[in-house]
Amino acid sequence: QITLKESGPTLVKPTQTLKLTCTFSGFSLSTRGVGVAWIRQPPGKAPEWLAVIYWNDDERYSPSLESRLTITKDTSKNQVVLSMTNMDPVDTGTYYCAHYGFLGYCSGRLCYSLSDWGLGTLVTVSS
Amino acid sequence: EIVLTQSPGILSLSPGERATLSCRASHSVSSSNLAWYQQQAGQAPRLLIFGASTRATGIPDRFSGSGSGTDFTLTISRLEPEDFAVYYCHQFGSSIFTFGPGTKVEIK
C-alpha cells in the first residue's frame, strides 16, 4: 500500500521561505520510472503542479514558478523536500505530494500517472 | 506549455442521468499522458482514468474515458449520489504537468 504524508509549517509570513517534506512508503524512489511531485491548490481553485523529481535525480519545475522552487530527495529516508522562496499571500493553499508511477499498459504503451496523493497540508501566508 | 480547458464549468444533473465532461488541449496530447481525477470537498484528488481510457484500480465501470489528440471526454453512465464532485483532466507531456480548471457535477 502506497502512502504519502506532507509536513511543514501551516503559517508563513510574506517573503519567508516555505519548506515542506513529503514522507512516503510503499514504493522506492530508486525504482526506474518513479517520481514524486508537488501540487498545490488555492481555496476553491484547480490544482496547480509545482515540481517533480524522478528516480534518476531529474528535476522539473513549473515554468511560472521555477525561479522560486527547489525539490530534493533523500532516498534512504523515503522523503522529498520542496522549498519555495519569497512566499506571498497568493501562495496560500493546500499543498499535496503525489506518487508518479507505472500503472500498466495502455494501447500497448507504458502508462504512468499521479496515482497516489497525500492528504495535503494547508499553508497560509499572512503577516 | 499545454493548456487544458474543460466544459461545461458546471453540470447540473439528477442521480441516474448520464454525465459527459469535455477536456480540450491547446496542443496535441499523447493519450498515454492524459488522466482524469475526481475531487470531493475537503479531499485530495482521486485518480479515475489514466491513459485517456483505462480505469484506475477500484473505479466502477460506470466511469469511462475516451478521446485523442486535443479532445478528450469523461463519461459517467449513470450518476450515483457519490459521483457529485469536481472533475479535473490532467496531462504531463515532456514532464510539464498541467490541470484543467475543472467541471463541477452538481445535483439538479
Coordinates of C-alpha atoms in Angstrom, one line a residue:
Chain A
Q1 CA 0.0 0.0 0.0
I2 CA 1.3 3.4 -1.0
T3 CA 1.0 6.3 1.4
L4 CA 2.3 9.8 1.3
K5 CA 2.2 12.5 4.0
E6 CA 3.0 16.2 3.8
S7 CA 4.5 18.1 6.7
G8 CA 5.7 21.6 7.4
P9 CA 4.5 24.9 8.7
T10 CA 0.9 25.9 8.5
L11 CA 1.6 29.6 8.6
V12 CA 4.4 31.5 7.0
K13 CA 5.0 35.3 6.7
P14 CA 5.3 37.1 3.4
T15 CA 8.9 37.0 1.9
Q16 CA 9.8 33.9 4.0
T17 CA 10.8 30.6 2.5
L18 CA 8.5 27.6 2.8
K19 CA 9.9 24.2 3.3
L20 CA 7.7 21.1 3.0
T21 CA 8.6 17.5 3.5
C22 CA 6.8 14.5 1.8
T23 CA 7.4 11.3 3.7
F24 CA 6.2 8.2 1.7
S25 CA 6.0 4.4 2.0
G26 CA 5.1 1.6 -0.3
F27 CA 7.4 2.4 -3.1
S28 CA 11.1 3.3 -3.7
L29 CA 12.3 6.5 -5.3
S30 CA 15.2 4.5 -6.7
T31 CA 13.0 2.4 -8.9
R32 CA 13.2 3.2 -12.6
G33 CA 10.4 5.5 -13.8
V34 CA 9.2 6.5 -10.4
G35 CA 8.8 10.1 -9.3
V36 CA 7.3 12.3 -6.6
A37 CA 5.5 15.5 -7.5
W38 CA 4.3 18.5 -5.5
I39 CA 0.9 20.1 -6.4
R40 CA -0.8 23.0 -4.7
Q41 CA -4.5 24.0 -4.7
P42 CA -5.7 27.5 -3.7
P43 CA -9.0 27.5 -2.0
G44 CA -11.8 26.9 -4.5
K45 CA -9.4 26.6 -7.5
A46 CA -7.9 23.9 -9.6
P47 CA -4.8 22.0 -8.7
E48 CA -1.5 23.6 -9.9
W49 CA 1.6 21.4 -10.5
L50 CA 4.8 22.8 -8.9
A51 CA 7.6 20.3 -9.3
V52 CA 8.6 16.7 -9.8
I53 CA 11.7 14.7 -9.0
Y54 CA 12.5 11.3 -10.6
W55 CA 14.4 8.2 -9.6
N56 CA 17.4 9.4 -11.7
D57 CA 17.6 12.8 -9.9
D58 CA 15.9 14.6 -12.9
E59 CA 14.0 17.6 -11.6
R60 CA 11.3 19.5 -13.5
Y61 CA 9.6 22.7 -12.4
S62 CA 6.5 24.7 -13.3
P63 CA 7.8 27.3 -15.8
S64 CA 6.0 30.1 -14.0
L65 CA 7.4 29.3 -10.5
E66 CA 10.8 27.7 -11.4
S67 CA 12.9 30.6 -10.0
R68 CA 11.3 30.1 -6.6
L69 CA 11.3 26.3 -6.3
T70 CA 13.8 23.6 -5.3
I71 CA 13.0 20.0 -5.0
T72 CA 15.3 17.4 -3.4
K73 CA 15.1 13.8 -2.4
D74 CA 16.5 11.5 0.3
T75 CA 16.0 8.0 -1.0
S76 CA 17.3 6.4 2.2
K77 CA 14.7 8.3 4.3
N78 CA 11.9 8.0 1.7
Q79 CA 11.5 11.8 1.7
V80 CA 11.1 14.5 -0.8
V81 CA 11.5 18.2 0.2
L82 CA 10.1 21.2 -1.6
S83 CA 11.4 24.7 -0.9
M84 CA 9.6 27.8 -2.2
T85 CA 11.2 31.2 -1.6
N86 CA 9.6 34.7 -1.3
M87 CA 6.2 33.5 -0.2
D88 CA 3.2 35.8 -0.8
P89 CA -0.4 35.6 0.3
V90 CA -1.4 34.4 -3.2
D91 CA 0.6 31.2 -2.4
T92 CA -2.0 30.3 0.3
G93 CA -3.5 26.9 -0.4
T94 CA -3.3 23.2 0.2
Y95 CA 0.0 21.6 -0.8
Y96 CA 0.0 17.9 -1.9
C97 CA 2.7 15.5 -2.7
A98 CA 1.9 12.6 -5.1
H99 CA 3.5 9.4 -6.4
Y100 CA 4.2 9.2 -10.1
G101 CA 4.4 5.6 -11.1
F102 CA 3.8 2.9 -13.7
L103 CA 0.2 1.9 -13.8
G104 CA 0.1 -0.6 -16.7
Y105 CA -0.1 -0.7 -20.5
C106 CA -2.5 1.5 -22.4
S107 CA -2.9 0.5 -26.0
G108 CA 0.5 -1.1 -25.9
R109 CA 2.3 1.9 -24.4
L110 CA 3.6 2.3 -20.9
C111 CA 1.3 4.4 -18.8
Y112 CA 2.3 6.5 -15.8
S113 CA 0.3 8.9 -13.7
L114 CA 0.0 10.7 -10.4
S115 CA -1.7 7.7 -8.9
D116 CA -1.5 8.2 -5.1
W117 CA -1.7 11.5 -3.2
G118 CA -1.2 12.6 0.3
L119 CA -4.0 14.2 2.3
G120 CA -2.4 17.6 1.8
T121 CA -1.3 20.3 4.2
L122 CA -2.9 23.8 4.3
V123 CA -0.3 26.6 4.2
T124 CA -1.5 30.1 4.9
V125 CA 0.7 33.1 4.0
S126 CA 0.0 36.1 6.3
S127 CA 1.8 38.6 8.4
Chain B
E1 CA 3.1 24.6 -22.1
I2 CA -0.1 22.7 -22.9
V3 CA -3.3 24.5 -21.6
L4 CA -6.3 22.4 -20.8
T5 CA -9.9 23.8 -20.9
Q6 CA -12.9 21.9 -19.6
S7 CA -16.5 22.3 -20.4
P8 CA -19.0 22.8 -19.0
G9 CA -17.9 24.6 -15.9
I10 CA -20.9 23.3 -14.0
L11 CA -23.1 20.4 -14.9
S12 CA -26.5 20.1 -13.1
L13 CA -27.9 16.6 -13.3
S14 CA -30.1 14.2 -11.4
P15 CA -29.0 10.8 -10.0
G16 CA -29.3 8.1 -12.7
E17 CA -28.6 10.5 -15.5
R18 CA -25.6 10.4 -17.9
A19 CA -22.8 12.9 -17.5
T20 CA -20.5 13.9 -20.3
L21 CA -17.5 16.1 -19.5
S22 CA -15.1 17.6 -22.0
C23 CA -11.4 18.4 -21.9
R24 CA -9.7 20.2 -24.7
A25 CA -5.9 20.7 -25.0
S26 CA -4.2 23.7 -26.7
H27 CA -1.8 21.2 -28.4
S28 CA -1.9 17.5 -29.1
V29 CA -1.5 15.3 -26.1
S30 CA -0.4 11.7 -26.1
S31 CA -3.2 9.6 -24.9
S32 CA -0.9 7.8 -22.5
N33 CA -0.3 11.1 -20.8
L34 CA -4.0 12.1 -20.2
A35 CA -5.7 11.4 -16.9
W36 CA -8.9 12.3 -15.1
Y37 CA -9.4 12.9 -11.4
Q38 CA -12.4 13.2 -9.1
Q39 CA -12.2 15.5 -6.1
Q40 CA -14.7 15.6 -3.2
A41 CA -14.9 18.6 -0.9
G42 CA -12.0 18.6 1.6
Q43 CA -10.3 15.6 0.0
A44 CA -7.3 15.1 -2.3
P45 CA -7.9 14.3 -5.9
R46 CA -8.5 10.7 -6.7
L47 CA -7.3 9.1 -10.0
L48 CA -10.2 7.8 -12.1
I49 CA -8.8 7.3 -15.6
F50 CA -5.2 7.1 -16.9
G51 CA -4.0 6.6 -20.5
A52 CA -7.2 8.5 -21.5
S53 CA -9.4 5.4 -21.3
T54 CA -8.1 3.0 -18.6
R55 CA -9.9 2.9 -15.3
A56 CA -7.7 3.0 -12.2
T57 CA -7.9 0.3 -9.6
G58 CA -11.3 0.1 -7.9
I59 CA -13.0 2.6 -10.2
P60 CA -16.6 1.5 -11.1
D61 CA -17.3 0.7 -14.8
R62 CA -19.8 3.5 -15.0
F63 CA -16.8 5.8 -15.5
S64 CA -15.3 5.7 -18.9
G65 CA -12.8 7.9 -20.8
S66 CA -12.2 8.4 -24.5
G67 CA -10.6 10.7 -27.0
S68 CA -7.3 11.5 -28.6
G69 CA -5.2 14.4 -29.8
T70 CA -6.7 17.5 -28.4
D71 CA -10.2 16.3 -27.4
F72 CA -11.0 14.0 -24.5
T73 CA -14.2 13.0 -22.8
L74 CA -15.1 11.6 -19.4
T75 CA -18.5 9.9 -19.3
I76 CA -20.4 8.7 -16.2
S77 CA -23.1 6.4 -17.5
R78 CA -25.5 6.7 -14.5
L79 CA -24.8 9.1 -11.8
E80 CA -24.7 7.8 -8.2
P81 CA -25.0 10.1 -5.2
E82 CA -21.3 9.8 -4.5
D83 CA -20.4 11.0 -8.0
F84 CA -21.4 14.6 -7.4
A85 CA -18.0 16.2 -7.2
V86 CA -15.4 18.2 -9.2
Y87 CA -13.6 16.5 -12.0
Y88 CA -10.2 17.6 -13.4
C89 CA -8.4 16.5 -16.5
H90 CA -4.6 16.4 -16.4
Q91 CA -1.7 15.9 -18.8
F92 CA 2.0 15.5 -18.4
G93 CA 3.8 15.9 -21.7
S94 CA 7.6 16.5 -21.7
S95 CA 7.4 16.3 -17.9
I96 CA 5.4 19.6 -17.7
F97 CA 2.2 18.7 -15.8
T98 CA -1.0 20.8 -16.2
F99 CA -4.5 20.5 -14.9
G100 CA -7.7 21.7 -16.4
P101 CA -9.9 24.2 -14.5
G102 CA -12.5 21.5 -13.6
T103 CA -16.1 20.6 -14.1
K104 CA -18.4 20.6 -11.1
V105 CA -21.1 18.0 -11.3
E106 CA -23.9 19.1 -9.0
I107 CA -27.3 17.7 -8.1
K108 CA -30.1 19.3 -10.0

